[in-house]
Coordinates of C-alpha atoms in Angstrom, one line a residue:
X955 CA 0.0 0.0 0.0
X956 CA 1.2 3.2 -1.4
X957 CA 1.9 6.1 2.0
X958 CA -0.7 8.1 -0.4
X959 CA -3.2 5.9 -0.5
X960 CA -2.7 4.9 3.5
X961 CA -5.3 7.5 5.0
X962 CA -7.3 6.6 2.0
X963 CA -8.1 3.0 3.0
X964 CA -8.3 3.5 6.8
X965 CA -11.1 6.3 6.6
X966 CA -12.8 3.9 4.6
X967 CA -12.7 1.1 7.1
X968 CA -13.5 3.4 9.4
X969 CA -16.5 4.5 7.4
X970 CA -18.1 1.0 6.9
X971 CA -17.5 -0.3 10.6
X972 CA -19.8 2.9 11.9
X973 CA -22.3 2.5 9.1
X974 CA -24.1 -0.3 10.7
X975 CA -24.6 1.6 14.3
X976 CA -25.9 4.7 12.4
X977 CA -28.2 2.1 10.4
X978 CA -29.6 0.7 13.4
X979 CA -30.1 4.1 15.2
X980 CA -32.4 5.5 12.1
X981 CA -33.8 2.0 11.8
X982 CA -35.1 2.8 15.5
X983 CA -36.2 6.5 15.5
X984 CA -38.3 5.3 12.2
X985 CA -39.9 2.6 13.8
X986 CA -38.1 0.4 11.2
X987 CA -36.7 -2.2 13.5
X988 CA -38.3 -5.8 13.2
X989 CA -39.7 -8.0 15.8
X990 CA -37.1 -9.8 17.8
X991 CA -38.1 -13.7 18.5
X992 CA -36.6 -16.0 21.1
X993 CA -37.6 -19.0 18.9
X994 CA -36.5 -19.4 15.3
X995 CA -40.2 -21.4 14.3
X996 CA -42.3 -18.3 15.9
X997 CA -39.6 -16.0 13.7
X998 CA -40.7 -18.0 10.4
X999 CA -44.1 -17.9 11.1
X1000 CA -44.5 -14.3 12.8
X1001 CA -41.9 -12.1 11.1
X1002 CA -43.7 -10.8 8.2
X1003 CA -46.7 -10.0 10.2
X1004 CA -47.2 -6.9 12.8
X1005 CA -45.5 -4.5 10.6
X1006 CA -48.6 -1.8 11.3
X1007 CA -48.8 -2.4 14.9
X1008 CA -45.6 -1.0 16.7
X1009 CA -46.1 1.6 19.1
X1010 CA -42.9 4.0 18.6
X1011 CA -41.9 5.8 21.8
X1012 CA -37.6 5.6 20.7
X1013 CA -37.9 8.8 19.0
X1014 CA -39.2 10.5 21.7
X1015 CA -35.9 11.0 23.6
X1016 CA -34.6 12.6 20.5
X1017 CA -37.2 15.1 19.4
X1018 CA -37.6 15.9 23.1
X1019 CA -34.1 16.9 23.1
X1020 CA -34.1 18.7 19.8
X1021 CA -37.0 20.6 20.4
X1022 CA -35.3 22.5 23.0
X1023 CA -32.1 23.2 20.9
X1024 CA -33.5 26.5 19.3
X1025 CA -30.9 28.9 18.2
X1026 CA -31.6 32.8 19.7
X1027 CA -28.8 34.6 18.0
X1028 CA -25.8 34.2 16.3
X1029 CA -23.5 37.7 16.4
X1030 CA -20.4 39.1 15.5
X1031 CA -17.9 41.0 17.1
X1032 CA -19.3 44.1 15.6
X1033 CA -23.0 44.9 13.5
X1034 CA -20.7 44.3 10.1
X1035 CA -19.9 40.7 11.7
X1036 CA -23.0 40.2 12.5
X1037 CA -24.6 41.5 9.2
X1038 CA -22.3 39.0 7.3
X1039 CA -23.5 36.0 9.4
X1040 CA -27.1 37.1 9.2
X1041 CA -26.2 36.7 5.4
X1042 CA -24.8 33.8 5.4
X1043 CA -27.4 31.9 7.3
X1044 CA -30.0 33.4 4.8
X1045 CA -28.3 32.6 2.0
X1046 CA -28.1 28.9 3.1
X1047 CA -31.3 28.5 4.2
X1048 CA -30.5 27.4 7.7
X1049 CA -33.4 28.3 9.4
X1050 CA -34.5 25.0 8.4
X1051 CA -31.0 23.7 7.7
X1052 CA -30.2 23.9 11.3
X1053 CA -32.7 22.1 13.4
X1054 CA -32.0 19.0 10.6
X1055 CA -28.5 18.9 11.9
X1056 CA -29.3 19.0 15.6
X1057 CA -32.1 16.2 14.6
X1058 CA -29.1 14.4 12.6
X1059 CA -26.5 14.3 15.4
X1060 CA -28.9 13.5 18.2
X1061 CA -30.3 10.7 15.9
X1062 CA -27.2 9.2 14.8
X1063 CA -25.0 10.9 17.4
X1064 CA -23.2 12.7 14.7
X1065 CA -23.4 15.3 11.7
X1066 CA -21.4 16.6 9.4
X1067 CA -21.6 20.1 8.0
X1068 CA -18.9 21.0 4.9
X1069 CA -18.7 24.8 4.8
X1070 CA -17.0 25.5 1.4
X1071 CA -16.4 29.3 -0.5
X1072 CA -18.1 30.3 -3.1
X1073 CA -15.6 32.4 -5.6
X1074 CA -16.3 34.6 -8.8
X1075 CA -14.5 34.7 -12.2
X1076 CA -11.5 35.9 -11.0
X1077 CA -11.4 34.3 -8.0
X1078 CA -12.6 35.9 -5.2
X1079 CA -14.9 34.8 -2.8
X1080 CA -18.1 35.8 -2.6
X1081 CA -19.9 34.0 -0.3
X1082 CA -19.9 30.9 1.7
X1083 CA -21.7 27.5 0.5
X1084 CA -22.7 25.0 3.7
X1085 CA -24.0 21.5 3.3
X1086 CA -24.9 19.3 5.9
X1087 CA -23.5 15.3 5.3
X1088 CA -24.5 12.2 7.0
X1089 CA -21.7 9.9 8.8
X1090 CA -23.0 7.3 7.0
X1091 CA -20.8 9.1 4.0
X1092 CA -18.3 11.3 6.2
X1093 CA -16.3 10.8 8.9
X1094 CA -13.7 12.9 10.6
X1095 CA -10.2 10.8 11.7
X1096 CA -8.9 12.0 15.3
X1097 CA -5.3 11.9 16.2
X1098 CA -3.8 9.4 18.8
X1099 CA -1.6 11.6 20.1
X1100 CA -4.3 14.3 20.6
X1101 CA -8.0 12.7 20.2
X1102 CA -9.2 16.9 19.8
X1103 CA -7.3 17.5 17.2
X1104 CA -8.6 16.1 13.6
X1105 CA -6.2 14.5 11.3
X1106 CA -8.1 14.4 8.3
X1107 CA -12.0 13.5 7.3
X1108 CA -13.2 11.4 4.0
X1109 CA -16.1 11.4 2.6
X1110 CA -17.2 8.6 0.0
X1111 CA -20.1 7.9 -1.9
X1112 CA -21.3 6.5 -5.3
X1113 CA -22.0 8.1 -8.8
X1114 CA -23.5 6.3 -11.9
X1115 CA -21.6 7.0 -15.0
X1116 CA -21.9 5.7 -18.4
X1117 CA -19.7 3.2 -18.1
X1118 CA -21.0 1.7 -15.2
X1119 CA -21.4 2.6 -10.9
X1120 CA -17.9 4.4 -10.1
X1121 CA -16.8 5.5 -6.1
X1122 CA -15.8 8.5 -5.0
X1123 CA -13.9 9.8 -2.2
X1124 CA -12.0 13.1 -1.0
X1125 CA -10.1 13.8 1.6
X1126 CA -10.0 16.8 3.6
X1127 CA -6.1 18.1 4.9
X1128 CA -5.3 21.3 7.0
X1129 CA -3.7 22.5 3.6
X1130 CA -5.3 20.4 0.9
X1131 CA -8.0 18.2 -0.8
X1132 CA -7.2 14.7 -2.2
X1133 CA -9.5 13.4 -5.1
X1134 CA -10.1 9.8 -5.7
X1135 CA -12.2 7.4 -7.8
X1136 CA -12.5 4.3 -8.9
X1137 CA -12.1 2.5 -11.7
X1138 CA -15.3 1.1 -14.0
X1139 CA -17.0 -1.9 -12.5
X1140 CA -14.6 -1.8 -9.3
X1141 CA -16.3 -1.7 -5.8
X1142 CA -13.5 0.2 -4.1
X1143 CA -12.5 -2.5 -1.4
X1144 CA -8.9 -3.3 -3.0
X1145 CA -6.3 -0.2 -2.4
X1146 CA -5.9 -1.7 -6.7
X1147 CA -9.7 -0.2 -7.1
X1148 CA -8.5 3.4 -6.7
X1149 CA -6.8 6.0 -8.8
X1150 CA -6.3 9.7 -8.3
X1151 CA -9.4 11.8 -9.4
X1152 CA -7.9 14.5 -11.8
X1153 CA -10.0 17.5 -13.3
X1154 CA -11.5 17.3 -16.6
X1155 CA -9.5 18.7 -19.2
X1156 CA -10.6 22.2 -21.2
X1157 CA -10.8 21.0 -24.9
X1158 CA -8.0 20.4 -26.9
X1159 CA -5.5 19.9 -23.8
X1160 CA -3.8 17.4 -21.3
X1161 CA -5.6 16.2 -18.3
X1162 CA -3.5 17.8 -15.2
X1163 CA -1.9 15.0 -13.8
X1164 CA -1.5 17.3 -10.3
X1165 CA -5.0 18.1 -10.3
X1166 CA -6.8 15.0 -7.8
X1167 CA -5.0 17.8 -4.9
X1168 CA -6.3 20.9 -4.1
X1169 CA -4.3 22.9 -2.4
X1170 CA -5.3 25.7 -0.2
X1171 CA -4.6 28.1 2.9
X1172 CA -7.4 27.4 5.5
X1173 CA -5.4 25.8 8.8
X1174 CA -8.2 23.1 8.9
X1175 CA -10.6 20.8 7.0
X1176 CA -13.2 22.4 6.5
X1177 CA -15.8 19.8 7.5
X1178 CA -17.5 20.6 11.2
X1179 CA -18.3 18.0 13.7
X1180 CA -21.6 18.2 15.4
X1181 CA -21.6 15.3 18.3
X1182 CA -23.1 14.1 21.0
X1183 CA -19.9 13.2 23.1
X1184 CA -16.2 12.6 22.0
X1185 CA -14.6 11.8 19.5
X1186 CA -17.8 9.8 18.6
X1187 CA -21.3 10.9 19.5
X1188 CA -23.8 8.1 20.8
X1189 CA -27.7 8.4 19.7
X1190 CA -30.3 9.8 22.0
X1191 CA -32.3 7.2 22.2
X1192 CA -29.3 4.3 22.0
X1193 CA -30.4 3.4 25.4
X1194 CA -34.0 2.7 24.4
X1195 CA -33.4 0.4 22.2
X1196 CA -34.6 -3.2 24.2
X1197 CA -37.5 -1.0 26.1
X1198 CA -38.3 -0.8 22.3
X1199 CA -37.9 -4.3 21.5
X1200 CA -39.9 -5.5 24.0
X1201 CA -42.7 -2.7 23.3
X1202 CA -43.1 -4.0 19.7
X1203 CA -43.1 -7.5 21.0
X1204 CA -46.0 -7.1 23.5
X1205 CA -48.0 -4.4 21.0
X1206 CA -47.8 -6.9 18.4
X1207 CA -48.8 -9.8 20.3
X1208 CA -51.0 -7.8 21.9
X1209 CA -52.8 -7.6 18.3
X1210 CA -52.6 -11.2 17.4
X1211 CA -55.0 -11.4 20.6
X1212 CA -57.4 -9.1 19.2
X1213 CA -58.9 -11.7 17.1
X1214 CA -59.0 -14.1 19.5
X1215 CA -61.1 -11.4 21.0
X1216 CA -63.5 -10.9 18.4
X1217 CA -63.8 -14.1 17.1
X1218 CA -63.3 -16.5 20.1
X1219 CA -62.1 -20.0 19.6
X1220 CA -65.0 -22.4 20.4
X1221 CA -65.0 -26.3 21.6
X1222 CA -67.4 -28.9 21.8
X1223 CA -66.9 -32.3 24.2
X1224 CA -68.7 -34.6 22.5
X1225 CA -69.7 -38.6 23.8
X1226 CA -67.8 -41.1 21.7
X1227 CA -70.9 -43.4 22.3
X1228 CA -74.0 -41.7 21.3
X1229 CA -72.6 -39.0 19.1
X1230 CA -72.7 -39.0 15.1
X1231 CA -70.5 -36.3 13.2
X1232 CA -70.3 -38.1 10.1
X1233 CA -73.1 -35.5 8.5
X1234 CA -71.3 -32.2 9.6
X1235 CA -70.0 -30.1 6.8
X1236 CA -66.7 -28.0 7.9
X1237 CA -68.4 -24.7 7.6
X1238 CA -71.1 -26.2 10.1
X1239 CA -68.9 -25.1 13.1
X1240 CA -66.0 -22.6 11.5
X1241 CA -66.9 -19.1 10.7
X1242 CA -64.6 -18.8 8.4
X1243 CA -64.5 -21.4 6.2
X1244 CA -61.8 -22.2 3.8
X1245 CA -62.7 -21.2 0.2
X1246 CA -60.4 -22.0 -2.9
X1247 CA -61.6 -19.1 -4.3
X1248 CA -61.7 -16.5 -2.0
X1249 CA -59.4 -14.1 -1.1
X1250 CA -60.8 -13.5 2.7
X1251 CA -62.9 -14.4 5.1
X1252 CA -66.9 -14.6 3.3
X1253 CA -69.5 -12.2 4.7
X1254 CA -72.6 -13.7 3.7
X1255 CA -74.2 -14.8 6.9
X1256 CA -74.1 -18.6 5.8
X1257 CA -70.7 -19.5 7.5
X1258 CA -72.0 -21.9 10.1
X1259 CA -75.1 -23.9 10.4
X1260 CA -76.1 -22.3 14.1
X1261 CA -77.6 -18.5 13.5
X1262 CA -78.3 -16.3 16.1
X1263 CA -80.9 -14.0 15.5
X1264 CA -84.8 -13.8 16.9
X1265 CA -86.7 -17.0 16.5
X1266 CA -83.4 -18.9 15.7
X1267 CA -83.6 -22.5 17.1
X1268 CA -79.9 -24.2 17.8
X1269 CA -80.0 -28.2 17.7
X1270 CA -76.6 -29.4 18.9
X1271 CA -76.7 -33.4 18.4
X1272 CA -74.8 -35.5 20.9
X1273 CA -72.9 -32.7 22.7
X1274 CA -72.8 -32.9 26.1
X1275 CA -70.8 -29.3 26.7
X1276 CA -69.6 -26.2 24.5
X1277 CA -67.9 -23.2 25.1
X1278 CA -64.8 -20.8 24.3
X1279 CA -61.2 -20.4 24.6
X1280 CA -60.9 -16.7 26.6
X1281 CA -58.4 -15.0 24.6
X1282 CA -55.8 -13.3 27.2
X1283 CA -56.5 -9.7 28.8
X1284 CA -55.3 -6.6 27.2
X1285 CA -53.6 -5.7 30.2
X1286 CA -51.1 -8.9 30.1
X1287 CA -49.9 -6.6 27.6
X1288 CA -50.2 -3.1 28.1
X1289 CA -49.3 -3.0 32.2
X1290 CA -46.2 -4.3 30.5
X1291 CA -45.6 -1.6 27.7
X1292 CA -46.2 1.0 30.2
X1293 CA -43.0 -0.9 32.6
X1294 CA -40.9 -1.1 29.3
X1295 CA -42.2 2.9 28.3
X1296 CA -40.9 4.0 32.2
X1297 CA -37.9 2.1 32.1
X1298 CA -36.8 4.0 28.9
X1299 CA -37.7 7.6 30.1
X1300 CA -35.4 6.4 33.0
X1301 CA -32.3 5.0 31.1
X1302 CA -32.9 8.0 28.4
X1303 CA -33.0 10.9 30.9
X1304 CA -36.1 12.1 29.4
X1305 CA -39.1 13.2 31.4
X1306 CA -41.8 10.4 31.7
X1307 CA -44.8 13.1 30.7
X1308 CA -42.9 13.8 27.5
X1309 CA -44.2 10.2 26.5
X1310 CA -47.5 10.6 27.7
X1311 CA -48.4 14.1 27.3
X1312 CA -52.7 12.8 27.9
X1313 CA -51.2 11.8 31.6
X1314 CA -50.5 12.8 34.7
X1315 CA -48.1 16.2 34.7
X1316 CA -46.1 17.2 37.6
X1317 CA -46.4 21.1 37.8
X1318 CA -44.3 24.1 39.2
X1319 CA -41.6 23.3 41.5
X1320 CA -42.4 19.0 40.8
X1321 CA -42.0 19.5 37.3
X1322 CA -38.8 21.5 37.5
X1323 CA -37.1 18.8 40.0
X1324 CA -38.3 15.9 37.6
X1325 CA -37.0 17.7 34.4
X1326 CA -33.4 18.6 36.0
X1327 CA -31.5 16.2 34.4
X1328 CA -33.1 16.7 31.5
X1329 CA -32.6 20.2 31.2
X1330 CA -28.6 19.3 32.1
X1331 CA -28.6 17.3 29.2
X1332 CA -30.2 19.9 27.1
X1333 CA -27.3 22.6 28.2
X1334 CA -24.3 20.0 27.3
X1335 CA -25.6 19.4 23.9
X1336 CA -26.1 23.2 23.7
X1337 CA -22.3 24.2 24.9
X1338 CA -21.4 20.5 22.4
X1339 CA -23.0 22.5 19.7
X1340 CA -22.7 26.2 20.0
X1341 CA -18.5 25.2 20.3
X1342 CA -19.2 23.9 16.7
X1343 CA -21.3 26.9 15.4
X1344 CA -18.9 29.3 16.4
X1345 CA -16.6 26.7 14.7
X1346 CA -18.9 27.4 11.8
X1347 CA -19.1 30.3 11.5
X1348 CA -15.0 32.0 12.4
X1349 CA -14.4 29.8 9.8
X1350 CA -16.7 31.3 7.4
X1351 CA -15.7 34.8 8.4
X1352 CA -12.1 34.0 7.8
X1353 CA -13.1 32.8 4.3
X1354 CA -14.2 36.1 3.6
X1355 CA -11.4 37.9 4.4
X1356 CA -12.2 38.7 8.5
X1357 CA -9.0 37.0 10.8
X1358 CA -9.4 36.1 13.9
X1359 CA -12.8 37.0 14.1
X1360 CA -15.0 36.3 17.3
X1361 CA -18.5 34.4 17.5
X1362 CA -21.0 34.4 20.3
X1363 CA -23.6 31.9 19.7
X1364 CA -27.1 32.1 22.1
X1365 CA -29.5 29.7 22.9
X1366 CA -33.5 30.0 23.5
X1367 CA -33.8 28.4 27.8
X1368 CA -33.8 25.1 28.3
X1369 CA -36.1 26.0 31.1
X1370 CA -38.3 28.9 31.8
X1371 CA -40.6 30.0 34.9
X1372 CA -43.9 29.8 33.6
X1373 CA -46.1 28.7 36.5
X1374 CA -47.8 30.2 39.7
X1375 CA -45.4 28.5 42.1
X1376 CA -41.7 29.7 40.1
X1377 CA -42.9 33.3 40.0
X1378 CA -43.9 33.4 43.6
X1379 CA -40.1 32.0 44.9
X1380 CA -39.1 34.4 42.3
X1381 CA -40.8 37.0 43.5
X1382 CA -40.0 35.7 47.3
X1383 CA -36.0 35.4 46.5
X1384 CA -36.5 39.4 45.7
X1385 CA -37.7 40.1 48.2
X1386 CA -35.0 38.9 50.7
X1387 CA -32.3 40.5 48.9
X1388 CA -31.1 38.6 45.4
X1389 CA -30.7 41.1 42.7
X1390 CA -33.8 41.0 40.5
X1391 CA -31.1 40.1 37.4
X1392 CA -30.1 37.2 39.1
X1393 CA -33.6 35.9 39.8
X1394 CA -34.5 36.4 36.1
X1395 CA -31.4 34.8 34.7
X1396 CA -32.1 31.6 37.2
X1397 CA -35.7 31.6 35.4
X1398 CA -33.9 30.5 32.2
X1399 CA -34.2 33.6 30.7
X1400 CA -31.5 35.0 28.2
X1401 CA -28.7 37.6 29.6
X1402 CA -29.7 39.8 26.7
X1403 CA -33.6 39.9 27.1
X1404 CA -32.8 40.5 31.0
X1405 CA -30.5 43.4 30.5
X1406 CA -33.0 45.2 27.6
X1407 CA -35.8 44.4 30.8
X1408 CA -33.6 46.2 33.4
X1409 CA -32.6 49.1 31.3
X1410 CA -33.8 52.7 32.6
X1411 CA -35.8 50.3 35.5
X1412 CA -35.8 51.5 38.8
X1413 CA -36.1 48.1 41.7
X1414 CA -39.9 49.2 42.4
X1415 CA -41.1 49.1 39.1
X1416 CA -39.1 45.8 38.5
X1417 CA -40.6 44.3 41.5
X1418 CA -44.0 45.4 40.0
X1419 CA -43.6 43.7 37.0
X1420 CA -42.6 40.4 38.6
X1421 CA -45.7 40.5 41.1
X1422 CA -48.0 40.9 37.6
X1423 CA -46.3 38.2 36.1
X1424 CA -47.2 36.2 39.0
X1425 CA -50.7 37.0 39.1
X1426 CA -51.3 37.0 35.8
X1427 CA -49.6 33.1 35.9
X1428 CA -52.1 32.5 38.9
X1429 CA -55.3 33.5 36.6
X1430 CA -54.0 31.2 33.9
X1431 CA -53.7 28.3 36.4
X1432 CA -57.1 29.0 38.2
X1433 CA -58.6 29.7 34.3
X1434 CA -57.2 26.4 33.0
X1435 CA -58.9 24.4 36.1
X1436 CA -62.3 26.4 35.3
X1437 CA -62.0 25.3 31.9
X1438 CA -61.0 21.5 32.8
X1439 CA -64.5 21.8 34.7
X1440 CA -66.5 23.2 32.0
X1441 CA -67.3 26.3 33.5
X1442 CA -65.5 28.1 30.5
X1443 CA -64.3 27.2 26.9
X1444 CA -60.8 27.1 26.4
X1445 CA -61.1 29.3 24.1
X1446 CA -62.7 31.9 26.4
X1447 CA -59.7 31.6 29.0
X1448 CA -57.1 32.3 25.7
X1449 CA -59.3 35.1 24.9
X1450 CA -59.3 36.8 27.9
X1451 CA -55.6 36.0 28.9
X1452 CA -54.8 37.6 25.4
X1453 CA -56.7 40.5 26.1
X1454 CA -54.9 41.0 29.5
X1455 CA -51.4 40.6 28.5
X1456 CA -52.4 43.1 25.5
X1457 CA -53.6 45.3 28.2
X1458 CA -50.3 45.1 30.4
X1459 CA -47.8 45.5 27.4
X1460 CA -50.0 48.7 26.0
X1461 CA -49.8 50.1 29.4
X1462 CA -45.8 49.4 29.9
X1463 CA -45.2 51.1 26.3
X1464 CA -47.4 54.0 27.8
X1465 CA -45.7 54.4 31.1
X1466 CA -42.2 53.7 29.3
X1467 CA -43.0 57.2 27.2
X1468 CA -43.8 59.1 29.9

């Protein structure tokens, strides 16, 4: 093996022995895992069946997670900074862009995003391109001697040409880009299945031989790691996978019995000396009979030879007993699924009324204890991937010309104060003497929305405010429980709570101009 085609054949061992893993942890988020069987005849008989009946709660520790990673603000060291990033982000679309990645890494545990320049004529860049890439098809290689630092990343896939399916792969340096393909009919396993990748040729001239590298002056790949932990990310939900298992098991057995339920399996003890079933026909005691021709069970009323209906007479001839298999109770099943849906919240770190949002849920202080791991794990993956935003985005800056440029990335809270109970310990804390900012920024709200509050705010107006937010938050809880009575419409209760906060911001604006 050739020392330039080393790095070449490593990332791409490296790239099919993760492939499976990020397989598997799309396969469960989709609800695209099969049926696992302890015996191998139930697996031939059962595993084509149940394929409509799984009940998927593994892709609720993801999107519970993700749904609280909502970017604020991304600024520059200046408005010009921040101008150009504003840009940029528009330009790329990554308002929608964005929350796909954090979907993507939390799914998989890792995502890729390739931030490239975009250059004119002569040139110059112009803007910045960004492209987010699955590690199914990228992956970054770490160094040894310093696991932070990234030696190089490939990235491979597959392109159908004319002559046939061809491979692709580049590999990003600190100072370069190495191009390679495969040749025709190849499947790029044998270091023999690769040549360089050169440019194609202007008419009339010799194809570069120098061209598979691309040189260039950047100080790093330029391919950004978003991860749940180091090197390597882990999925969300990796630890729900047998809760899942099981849940899919039991749902889909659970259906099987639903049959048995609506068309119970019958018996009749008969006495070998006095009874005669020579003249019974098979559809006299099956109500489904089997029919050469029919693609179902029949519907025509004429399955079995004992009707019920008014004035129906039933002659049973030398029985001495019938009766019915009782098919087993739902709960065998579902008391089950509800262990299997517990122990997953648990081994997840997700909050048990994020799977059941029809349930019980804890409220005020409760809620807040319950969700504080939660909302720890929200805050790592938000320092995890603001780290790589600002990665993102001094890198794009530098692209266009701006060195050593600095990036503040902000998140929305993980938590806020919205109840009764927070705003009266808020309001409680104030009062025995911890500055009002404090109390705001420990109700998860953002260091910039609290200073724009505090501005030009003397401490009696400020404790004003807080004492209406907490009476307004005591209407809304005493509103909702008149509307869980019936004594209002919930529409009524967000009608008038519109109205009032309508009321109090007017009246602020009013009292801020005068």
């Amino acid at each position: 093996m050739g020392a330039d085609t080393m790095d070449l054949m490593y990332g791409i061992e490296e790239l099919d022995a993760a492939r499976p893993d990020y397989r598997k942890a799309q396969q469960f988020y989709d609800g695209d895992v099969p049926e696992i069987f302890a015996s191998a005849r139930l697996r031939r008989a059962l595993e084509d069946t149940g394929t409509d009946f799984r009940l998927n709660f593994a892709k609720t520790p993801v999107d519970a997670v993700v749904d609280r990673l909502e970017i604020a603000a991304i600024t520059g060291a200046d408005d010009a900074h921040t101008k150009l990033i504003s840009a940029m982000w528009a330009d790329n679309g990554m308002d929608l862009e964005a929350p796909d990645i954090h979907r993507h890494a939390c799914t998989l545990g890792d995502a890729y995003l390739i931030v490239l320049p975009i250059e004119d004529d002569k040139g110059q860049v112009i803007g910045v391109e960004m492209h987010y890439n699955s590690p199914e098809t990228v992956r970054a290689i770490y160094s040894e001697e310093n696991p932070r630092e990234i030696e190089y990343v490939i990235k491979r896939w597959c392109e159908t040409r004319t002559l046939g399916k061809v491979h692709r792969a580049e590999l990003y340096y600190d100072d370069r880009v190495e191009r390679w393909t495969t040749k025709p009919g190849s499947k790029g396993d044998q270091v023999s299945d690769w040549v360089h990748w050169l440019a194609e040729p202007e008419d009339g001239q010799e194809p570069d031989e120098d061209s598979w590298i691309i040189t260039h002056d950047w100080g790093r790949p330029p391919v950004f790691h978003f991860r749940t932990a180091r090197p390597y990310g882990r999925p969300e939900h990796v630890g729900g996978y047998g809760p899942q298992n099981a849940i899919n098991k039991l749902s889909i057995t659970h259906m099987g019995t639903v049959d048995y339920q609506g068309f119970p399996q019958r018996y009749a003890l008969t006495d070998a000396a006095t009874t005669d079933t020579s003249d019974l026909e098979p559809g006299d005691w099956d109500d489904f009979p089997p029919d050469d021709n029919a693609t179902g069970p029949t519907d025509s009323g004429d399955d079995s030879s004992l009707k019920a209906g008014p004035g129906e007479v039933w002659t049973l001839r030398g029985f001495k007993a019938v009766g019915q298999f009782d098919a087993a109770q739902p709960s065998v099943f579902l008391d089950p699924i509800m262990f299997e849906v517990r122990a997953m919240a648990q081994i997840t770190t997700t909050p048990l009324h994020l799977f059941d949002p029809q349930g019980e849920v804890p409220s005020g202080e409760s809620i807040r204890a319950k969700e504080a791991p939660f909302v720890k794990k929200i805050r790592n993956r938000q320092m995890s991937f603001g780290a790589t935003w600002r990665e993102v985005f001094t890198f794009a800056l530098n692209l266009l010309g701006i060195g050593d440029a600095t990036v503040d990335v902000r998140w929305a809270p993980a938590a806020t104060v919205e109840d009764q109970t927070g705003w009266q310990t808020a309001s409680e804390k104030v009062k025995n003497g911890v500055p009002r900012r404090q109390v705001l920024l420990e109700s998860g709200y953002r260091e910039e929305q609290v200073d724009e509050w505090l501005e030009g705010v003397d401490d009696a107006e400020l404790a004003r405010r807080v004492d209406i937010l907490a009476t307004v938050a005591d209407s809304a809880q005493k509103l909702g429980a008149a509307a869980a009575l019936g004594v209002v419409t919930s529409e009524q209760v967000q009608a008038l709570l519109t109205g009032a906060l309508s009321d109090i911001e007017l009246l602020a604006g009013v009292e801020a101009r005068t």
